[in-house]
mmCIF file with all atom_site columns, C-alpha atoms and ligand atoms in Angstrom:
data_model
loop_
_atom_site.group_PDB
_atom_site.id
_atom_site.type_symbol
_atom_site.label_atom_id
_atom_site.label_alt_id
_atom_site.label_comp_id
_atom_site.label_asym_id
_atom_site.label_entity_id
_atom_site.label_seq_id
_atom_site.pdbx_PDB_ins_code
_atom_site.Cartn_x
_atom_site.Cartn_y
_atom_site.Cartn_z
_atom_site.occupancy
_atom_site.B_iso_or_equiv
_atom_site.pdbx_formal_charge
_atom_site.auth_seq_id
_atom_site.auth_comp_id
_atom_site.auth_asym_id
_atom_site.auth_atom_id
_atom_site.pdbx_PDB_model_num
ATOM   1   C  CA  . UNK A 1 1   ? 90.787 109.126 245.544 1.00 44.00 ? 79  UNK A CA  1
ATOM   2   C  CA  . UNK A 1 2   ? 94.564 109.104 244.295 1.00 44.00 ? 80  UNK A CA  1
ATOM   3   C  CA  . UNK A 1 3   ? 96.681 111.438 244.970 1.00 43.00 ? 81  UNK A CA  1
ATOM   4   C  CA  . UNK A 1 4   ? 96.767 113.332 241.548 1.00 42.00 ? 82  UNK A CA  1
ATOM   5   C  CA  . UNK A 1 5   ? 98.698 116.599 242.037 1.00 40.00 ? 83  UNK A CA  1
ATOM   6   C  CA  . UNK A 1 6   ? 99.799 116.557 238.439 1.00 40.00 ? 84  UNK A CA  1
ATOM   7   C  CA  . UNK A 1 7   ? 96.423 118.139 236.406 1.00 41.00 ? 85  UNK A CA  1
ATOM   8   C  CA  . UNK A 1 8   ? 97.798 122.044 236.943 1.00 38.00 ? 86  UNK A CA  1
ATOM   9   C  CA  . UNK A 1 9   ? 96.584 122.783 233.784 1.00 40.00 ? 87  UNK A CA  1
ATOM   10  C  CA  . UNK A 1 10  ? 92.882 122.724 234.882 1.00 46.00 ? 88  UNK A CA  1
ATOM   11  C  CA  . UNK A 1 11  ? 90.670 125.814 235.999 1.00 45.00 ? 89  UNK A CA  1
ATOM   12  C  CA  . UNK A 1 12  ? 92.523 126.444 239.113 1.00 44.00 ? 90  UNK A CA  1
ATOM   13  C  CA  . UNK A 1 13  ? 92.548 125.915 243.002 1.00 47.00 ? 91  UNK A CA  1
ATOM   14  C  CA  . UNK A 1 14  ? 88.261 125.110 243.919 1.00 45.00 ? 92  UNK A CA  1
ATOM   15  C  CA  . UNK A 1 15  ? 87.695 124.019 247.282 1.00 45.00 ? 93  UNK A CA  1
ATOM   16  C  CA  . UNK A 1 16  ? 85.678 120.901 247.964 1.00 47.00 ? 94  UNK A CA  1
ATOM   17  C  CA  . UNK A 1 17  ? 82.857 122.507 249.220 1.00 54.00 ? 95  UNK A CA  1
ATOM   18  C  CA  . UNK A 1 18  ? 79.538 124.149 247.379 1.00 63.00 ? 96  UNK A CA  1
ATOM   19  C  CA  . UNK A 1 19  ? 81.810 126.894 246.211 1.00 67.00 ? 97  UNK A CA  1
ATOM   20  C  CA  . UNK A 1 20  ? 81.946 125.357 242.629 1.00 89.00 ? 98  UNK A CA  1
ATOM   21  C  CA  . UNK A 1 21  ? 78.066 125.711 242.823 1.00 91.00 ? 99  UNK A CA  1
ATOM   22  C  CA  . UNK A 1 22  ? 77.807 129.310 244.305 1.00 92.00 ? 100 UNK A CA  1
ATOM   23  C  CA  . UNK A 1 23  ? 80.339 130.145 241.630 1.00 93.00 ? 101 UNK A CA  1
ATOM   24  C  CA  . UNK A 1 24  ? 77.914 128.594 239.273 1.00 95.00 ? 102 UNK A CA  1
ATOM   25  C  CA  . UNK A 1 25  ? 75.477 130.757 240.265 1.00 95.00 ? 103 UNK A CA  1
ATOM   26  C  CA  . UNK A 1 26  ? 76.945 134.057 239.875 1.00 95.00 ? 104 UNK A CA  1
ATOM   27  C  CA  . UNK A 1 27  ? 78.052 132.802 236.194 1.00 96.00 ? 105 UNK A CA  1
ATOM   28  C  CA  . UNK A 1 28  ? 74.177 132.391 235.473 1.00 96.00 ? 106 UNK A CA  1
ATOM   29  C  CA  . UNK A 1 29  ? 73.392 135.440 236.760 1.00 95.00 ? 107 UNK A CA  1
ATOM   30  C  CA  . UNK A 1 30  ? 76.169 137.563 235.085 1.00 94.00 ? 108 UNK A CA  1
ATOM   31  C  CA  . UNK A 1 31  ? 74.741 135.916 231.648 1.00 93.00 ? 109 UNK A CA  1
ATOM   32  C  CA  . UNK A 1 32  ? 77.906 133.446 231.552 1.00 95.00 ? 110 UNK A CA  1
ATOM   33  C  CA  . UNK A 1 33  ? 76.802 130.204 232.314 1.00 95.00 ? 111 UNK A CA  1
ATOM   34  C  CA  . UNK A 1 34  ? 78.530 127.154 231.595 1.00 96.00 ? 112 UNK A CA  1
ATOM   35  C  CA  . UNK A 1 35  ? 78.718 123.026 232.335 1.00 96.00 ? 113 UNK A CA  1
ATOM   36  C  CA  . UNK A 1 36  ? 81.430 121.056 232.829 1.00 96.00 ? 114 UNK A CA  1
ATOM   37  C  CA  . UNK A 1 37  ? 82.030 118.912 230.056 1.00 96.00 ? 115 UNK A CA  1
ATOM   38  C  CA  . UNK A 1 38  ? 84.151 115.604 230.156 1.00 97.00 ? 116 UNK A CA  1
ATOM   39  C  CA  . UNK A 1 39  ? 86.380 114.286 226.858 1.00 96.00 ? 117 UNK A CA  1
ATOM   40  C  CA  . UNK A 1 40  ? 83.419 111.917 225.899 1.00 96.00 ? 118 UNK A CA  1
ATOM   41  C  CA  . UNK A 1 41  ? 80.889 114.999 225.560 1.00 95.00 ? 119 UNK A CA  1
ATOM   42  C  CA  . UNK A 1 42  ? 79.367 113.782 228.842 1.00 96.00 ? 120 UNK A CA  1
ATOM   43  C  CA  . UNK A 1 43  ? 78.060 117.016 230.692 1.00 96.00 ? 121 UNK A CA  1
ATOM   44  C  CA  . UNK A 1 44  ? 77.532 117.949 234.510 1.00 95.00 ? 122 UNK A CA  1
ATOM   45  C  CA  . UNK A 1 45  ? 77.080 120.654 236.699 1.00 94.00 ? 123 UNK A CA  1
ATOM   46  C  CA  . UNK A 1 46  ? 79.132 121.732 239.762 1.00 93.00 ? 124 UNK A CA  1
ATOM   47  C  CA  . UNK A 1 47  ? 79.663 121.416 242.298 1.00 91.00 ? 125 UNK A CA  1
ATOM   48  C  CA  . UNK A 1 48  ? 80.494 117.579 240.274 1.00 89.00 ? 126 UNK A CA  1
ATOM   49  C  CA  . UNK A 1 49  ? 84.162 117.249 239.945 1.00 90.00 ? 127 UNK A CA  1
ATOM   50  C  CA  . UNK A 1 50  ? 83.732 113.504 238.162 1.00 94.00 ? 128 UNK A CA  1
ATOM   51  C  CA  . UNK A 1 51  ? 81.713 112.919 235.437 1.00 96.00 ? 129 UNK A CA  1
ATOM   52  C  CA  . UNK A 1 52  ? 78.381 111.055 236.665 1.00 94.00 ? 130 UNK A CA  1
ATOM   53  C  CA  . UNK A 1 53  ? 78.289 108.869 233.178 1.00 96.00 ? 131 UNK A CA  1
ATOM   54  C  CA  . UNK A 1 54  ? 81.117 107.637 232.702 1.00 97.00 ? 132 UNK A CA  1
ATOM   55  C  CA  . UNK A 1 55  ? 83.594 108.818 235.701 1.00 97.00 ? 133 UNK A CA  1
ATOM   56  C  CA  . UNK A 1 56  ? 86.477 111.409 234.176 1.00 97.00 ? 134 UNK A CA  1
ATOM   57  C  CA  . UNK A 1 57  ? 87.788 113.990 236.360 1.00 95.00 ? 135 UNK A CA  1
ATOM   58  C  CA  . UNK A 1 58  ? 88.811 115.625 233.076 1.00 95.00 ? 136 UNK A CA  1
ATOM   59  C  CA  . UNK A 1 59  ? 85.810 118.469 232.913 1.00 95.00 ? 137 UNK A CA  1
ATOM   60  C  CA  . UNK A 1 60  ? 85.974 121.247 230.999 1.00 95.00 ? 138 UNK A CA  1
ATOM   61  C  CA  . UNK A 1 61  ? 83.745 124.862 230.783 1.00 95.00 ? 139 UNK A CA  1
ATOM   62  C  CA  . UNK A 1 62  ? 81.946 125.443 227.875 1.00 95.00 ? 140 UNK A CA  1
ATOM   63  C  CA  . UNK A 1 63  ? 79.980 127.913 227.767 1.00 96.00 ? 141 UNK A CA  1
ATOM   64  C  CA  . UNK A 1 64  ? 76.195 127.560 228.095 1.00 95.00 ? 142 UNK A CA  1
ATOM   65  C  CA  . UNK A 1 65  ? 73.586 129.118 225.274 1.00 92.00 ? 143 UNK A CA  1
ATOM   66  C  CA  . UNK A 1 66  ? 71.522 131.815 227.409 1.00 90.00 ? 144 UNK A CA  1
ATOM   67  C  CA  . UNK A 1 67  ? 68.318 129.905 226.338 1.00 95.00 ? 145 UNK A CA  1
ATOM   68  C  CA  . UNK A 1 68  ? 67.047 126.438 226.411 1.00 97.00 ? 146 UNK A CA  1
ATOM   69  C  CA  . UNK A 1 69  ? 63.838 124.601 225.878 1.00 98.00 ? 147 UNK A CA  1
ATOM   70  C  CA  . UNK A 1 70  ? 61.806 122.879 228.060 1.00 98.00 ? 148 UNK A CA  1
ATOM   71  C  CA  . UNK A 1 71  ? 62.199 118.964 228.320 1.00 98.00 ? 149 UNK A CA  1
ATOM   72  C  CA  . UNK A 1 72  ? 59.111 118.570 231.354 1.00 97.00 ? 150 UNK A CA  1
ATOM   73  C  CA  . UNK A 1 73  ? 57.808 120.831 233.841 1.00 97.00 ? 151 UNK A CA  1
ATOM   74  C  CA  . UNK A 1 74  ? 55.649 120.548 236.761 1.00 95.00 ? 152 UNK A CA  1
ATOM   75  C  CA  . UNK A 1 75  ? 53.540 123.117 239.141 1.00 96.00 ? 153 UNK A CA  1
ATOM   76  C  CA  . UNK A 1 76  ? 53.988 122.590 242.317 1.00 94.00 ? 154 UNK A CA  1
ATOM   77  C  CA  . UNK A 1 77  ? 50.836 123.265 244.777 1.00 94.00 ? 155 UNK A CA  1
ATOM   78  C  CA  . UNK A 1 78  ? 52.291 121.424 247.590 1.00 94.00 ? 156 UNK A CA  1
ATOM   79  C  CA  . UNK A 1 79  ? 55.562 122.134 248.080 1.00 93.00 ? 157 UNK A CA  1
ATOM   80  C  CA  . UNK A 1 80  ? 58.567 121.189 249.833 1.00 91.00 ? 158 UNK A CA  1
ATOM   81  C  CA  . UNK A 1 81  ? 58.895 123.479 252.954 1.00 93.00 ? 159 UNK A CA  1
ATOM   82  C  CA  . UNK A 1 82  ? 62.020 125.698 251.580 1.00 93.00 ? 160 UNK A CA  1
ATOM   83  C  CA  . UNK A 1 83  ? 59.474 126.129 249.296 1.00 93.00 ? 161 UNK A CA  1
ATOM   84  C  CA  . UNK A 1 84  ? 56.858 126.811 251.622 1.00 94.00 ? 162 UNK A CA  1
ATOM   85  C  CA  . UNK A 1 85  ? 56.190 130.407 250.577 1.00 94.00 ? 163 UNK A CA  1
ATOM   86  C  CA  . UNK A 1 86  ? 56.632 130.168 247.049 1.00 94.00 ? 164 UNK A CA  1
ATOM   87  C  CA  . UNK A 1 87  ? 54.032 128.313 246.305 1.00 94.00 ? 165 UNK A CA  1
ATOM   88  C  CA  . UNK A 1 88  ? 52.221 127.447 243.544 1.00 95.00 ? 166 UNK A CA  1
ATOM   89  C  CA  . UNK A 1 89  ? 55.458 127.664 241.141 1.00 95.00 ? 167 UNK A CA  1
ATOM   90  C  CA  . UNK A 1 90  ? 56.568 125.922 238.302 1.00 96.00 ? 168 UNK A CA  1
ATOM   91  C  CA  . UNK A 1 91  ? 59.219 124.175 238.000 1.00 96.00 ? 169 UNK A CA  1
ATOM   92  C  CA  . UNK A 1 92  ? 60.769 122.956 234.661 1.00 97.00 ? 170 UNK A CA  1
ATOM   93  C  CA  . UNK A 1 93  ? 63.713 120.947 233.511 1.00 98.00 ? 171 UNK A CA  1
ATOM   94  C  CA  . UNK A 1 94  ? 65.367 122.966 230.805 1.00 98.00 ? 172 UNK A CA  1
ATOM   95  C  CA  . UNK A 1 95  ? 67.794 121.256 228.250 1.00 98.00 ? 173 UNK A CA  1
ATOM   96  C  CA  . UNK A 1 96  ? 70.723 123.435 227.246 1.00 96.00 ? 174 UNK A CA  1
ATOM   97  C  CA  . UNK A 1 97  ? 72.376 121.097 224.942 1.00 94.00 ? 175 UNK A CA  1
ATOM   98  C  CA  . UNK A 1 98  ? 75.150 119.292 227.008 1.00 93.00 ? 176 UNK A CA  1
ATOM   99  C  CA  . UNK A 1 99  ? 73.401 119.525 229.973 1.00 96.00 ? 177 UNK A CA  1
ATOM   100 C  CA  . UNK A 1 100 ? 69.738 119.905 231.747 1.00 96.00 ? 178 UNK A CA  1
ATOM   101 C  CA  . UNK A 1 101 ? 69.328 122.688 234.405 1.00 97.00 ? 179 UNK A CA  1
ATOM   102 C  CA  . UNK A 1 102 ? 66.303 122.095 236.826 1.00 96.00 ? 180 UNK A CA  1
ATOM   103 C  CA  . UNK A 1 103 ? 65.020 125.654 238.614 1.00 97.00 ? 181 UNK A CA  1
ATOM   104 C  CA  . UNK A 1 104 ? 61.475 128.024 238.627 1.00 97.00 ? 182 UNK A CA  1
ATOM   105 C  CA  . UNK A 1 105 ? 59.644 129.533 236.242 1.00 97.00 ? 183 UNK A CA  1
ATOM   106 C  CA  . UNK A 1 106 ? 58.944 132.614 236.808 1.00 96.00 ? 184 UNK A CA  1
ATOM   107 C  CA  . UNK A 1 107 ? 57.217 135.611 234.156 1.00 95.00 ? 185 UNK A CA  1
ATOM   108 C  CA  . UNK A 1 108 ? 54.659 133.329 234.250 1.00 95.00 ? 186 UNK A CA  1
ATOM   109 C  CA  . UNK A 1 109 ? 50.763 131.867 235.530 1.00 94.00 ? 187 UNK A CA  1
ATOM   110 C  CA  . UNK A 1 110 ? 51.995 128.342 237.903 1.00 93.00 ? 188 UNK A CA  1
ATOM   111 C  CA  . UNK A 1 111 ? 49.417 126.932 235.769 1.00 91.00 ? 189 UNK A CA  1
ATOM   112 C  CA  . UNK A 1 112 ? 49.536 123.226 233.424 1.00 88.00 ? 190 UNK A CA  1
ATOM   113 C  CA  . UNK A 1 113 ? 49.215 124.749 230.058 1.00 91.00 ? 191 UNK A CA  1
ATOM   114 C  CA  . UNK A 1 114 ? 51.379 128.259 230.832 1.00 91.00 ? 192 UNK A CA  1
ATOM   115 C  CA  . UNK A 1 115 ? 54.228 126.658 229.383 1.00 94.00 ? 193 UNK A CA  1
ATOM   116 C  CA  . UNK A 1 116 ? 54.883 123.561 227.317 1.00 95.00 ? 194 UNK A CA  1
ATOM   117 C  CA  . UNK A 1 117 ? 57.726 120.827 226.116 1.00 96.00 ? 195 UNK A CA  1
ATOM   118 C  CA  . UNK A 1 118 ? 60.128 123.150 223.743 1.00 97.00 ? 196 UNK A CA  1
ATOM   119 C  CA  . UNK A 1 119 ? 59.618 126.313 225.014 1.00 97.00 ? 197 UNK A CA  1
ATOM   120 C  CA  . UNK A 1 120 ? 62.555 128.657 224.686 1.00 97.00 ? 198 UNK A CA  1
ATOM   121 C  CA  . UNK A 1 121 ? 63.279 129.736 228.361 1.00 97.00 ? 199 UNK A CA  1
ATOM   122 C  CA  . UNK A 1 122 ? 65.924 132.132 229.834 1.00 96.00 ? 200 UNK A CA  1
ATOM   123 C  CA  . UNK A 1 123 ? 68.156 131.035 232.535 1.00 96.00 ? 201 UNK A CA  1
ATOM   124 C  CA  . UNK A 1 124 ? 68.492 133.667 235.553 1.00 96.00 ? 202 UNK A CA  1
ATOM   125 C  CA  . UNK A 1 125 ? 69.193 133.998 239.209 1.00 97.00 ? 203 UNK A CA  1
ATOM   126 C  CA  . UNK A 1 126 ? 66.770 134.699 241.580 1.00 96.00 ? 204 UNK A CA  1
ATOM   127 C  CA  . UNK A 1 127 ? 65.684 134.281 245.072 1.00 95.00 ? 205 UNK A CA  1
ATOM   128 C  CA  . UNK A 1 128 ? 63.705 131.979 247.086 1.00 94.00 ? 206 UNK A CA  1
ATOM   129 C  CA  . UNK A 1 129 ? 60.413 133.851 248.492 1.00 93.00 ? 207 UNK A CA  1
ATOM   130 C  CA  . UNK A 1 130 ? 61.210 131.341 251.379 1.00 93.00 ? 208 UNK A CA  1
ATOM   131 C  CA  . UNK A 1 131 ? 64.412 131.862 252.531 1.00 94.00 ? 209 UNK A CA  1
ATOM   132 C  CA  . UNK A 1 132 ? 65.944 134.278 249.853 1.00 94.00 ? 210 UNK A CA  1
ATOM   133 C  CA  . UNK A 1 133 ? 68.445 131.814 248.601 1.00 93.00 ? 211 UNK A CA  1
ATOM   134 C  CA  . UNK A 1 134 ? 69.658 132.030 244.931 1.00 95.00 ? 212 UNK A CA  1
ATOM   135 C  CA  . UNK A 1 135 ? 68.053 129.660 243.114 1.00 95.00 ? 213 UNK A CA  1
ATOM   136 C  CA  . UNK A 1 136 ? 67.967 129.155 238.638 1.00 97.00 ? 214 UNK A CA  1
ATOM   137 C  CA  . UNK A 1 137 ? 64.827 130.854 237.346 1.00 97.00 ? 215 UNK A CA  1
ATOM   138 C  CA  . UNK A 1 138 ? 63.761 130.466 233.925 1.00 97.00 ? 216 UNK A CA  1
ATOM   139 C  CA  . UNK A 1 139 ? 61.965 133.228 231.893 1.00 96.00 ? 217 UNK A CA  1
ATOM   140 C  CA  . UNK A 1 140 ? 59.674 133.275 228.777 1.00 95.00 ? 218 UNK A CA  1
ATOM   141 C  CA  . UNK A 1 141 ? 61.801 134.944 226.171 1.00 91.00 ? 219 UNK A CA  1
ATOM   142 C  CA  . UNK A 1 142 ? 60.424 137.866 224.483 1.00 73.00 ? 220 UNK A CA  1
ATOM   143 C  CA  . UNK A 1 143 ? 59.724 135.814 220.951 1.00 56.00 ? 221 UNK A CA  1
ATOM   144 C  CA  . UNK A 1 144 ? 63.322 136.223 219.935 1.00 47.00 ? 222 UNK A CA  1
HETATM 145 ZN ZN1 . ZN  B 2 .   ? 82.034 111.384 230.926 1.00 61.53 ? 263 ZN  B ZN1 1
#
């Protein structure tokens, strides 16, 4: 870590904490998601501040499509214990272009052949049956 005070032009003050994430969140759920995006087209998600490939701190927002498709998914009958109450559930890896977003399918039956690889999907915010923490959920769209 330098001490790089100079990059004012960025997005503003964001603490080091999960904030960037939380802040995430709330731009999924008002319909205004986004990744960060370094100058070599590399995307991330917060709470990153460095790009995992290739190691920029230059990241940009650009602005997520409201749909992606499904790269793999998975149903989960065993499930980790945050999970405990949730399950079975589905969760898919959903490929929005610059980046992939992992959350829960919901909308659906948590079973192999309810969804497949290209799907459309819908990112949202919901909550955890568990513990009521926001997690990504992913909807069917309505055959748009
Ligand atoms: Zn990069």
């Amino acid at each position: 870590m330098s001490d790089d005070a100079a990059d004012a032009a960025d997005a503003g003050p964001v603490p080091a904490t999960n904030a960037g994430y939380d802040e995430w969140v709330d731009a999924i759920a008002d319909g205004e998601g986004y990744a960060l995006v370094c100058s070599n087209g590399h995307g991330s998600l917060p709470p990153r501040r460095v790009c995992p490939e290739c190691g920029s701190t230059d990241l940009s927002r650009e602005p997520l499509d409201a749909t992606g498709t499904v790269e793999t998914y998975s149903v989960v009958h065993v499930p980790a214990p945050r999970f405990a109450d949730d399950a079975p559930y589905v969760t898919a890896i959903v490929d929005f272009g610059p980046v992939r977003v992992t959350g829960v399918v919901r909308g659906i039956d948590p079973e192999p052949n309810a969804i497949e690889a290209g799907d459309e999907l819908e990112a949202s915010v919901g909550t955890r049956e568990t513990d009521g923490e926001r997690i990504v959920v992913f909807r069917p769209t309505d055959g748009a």
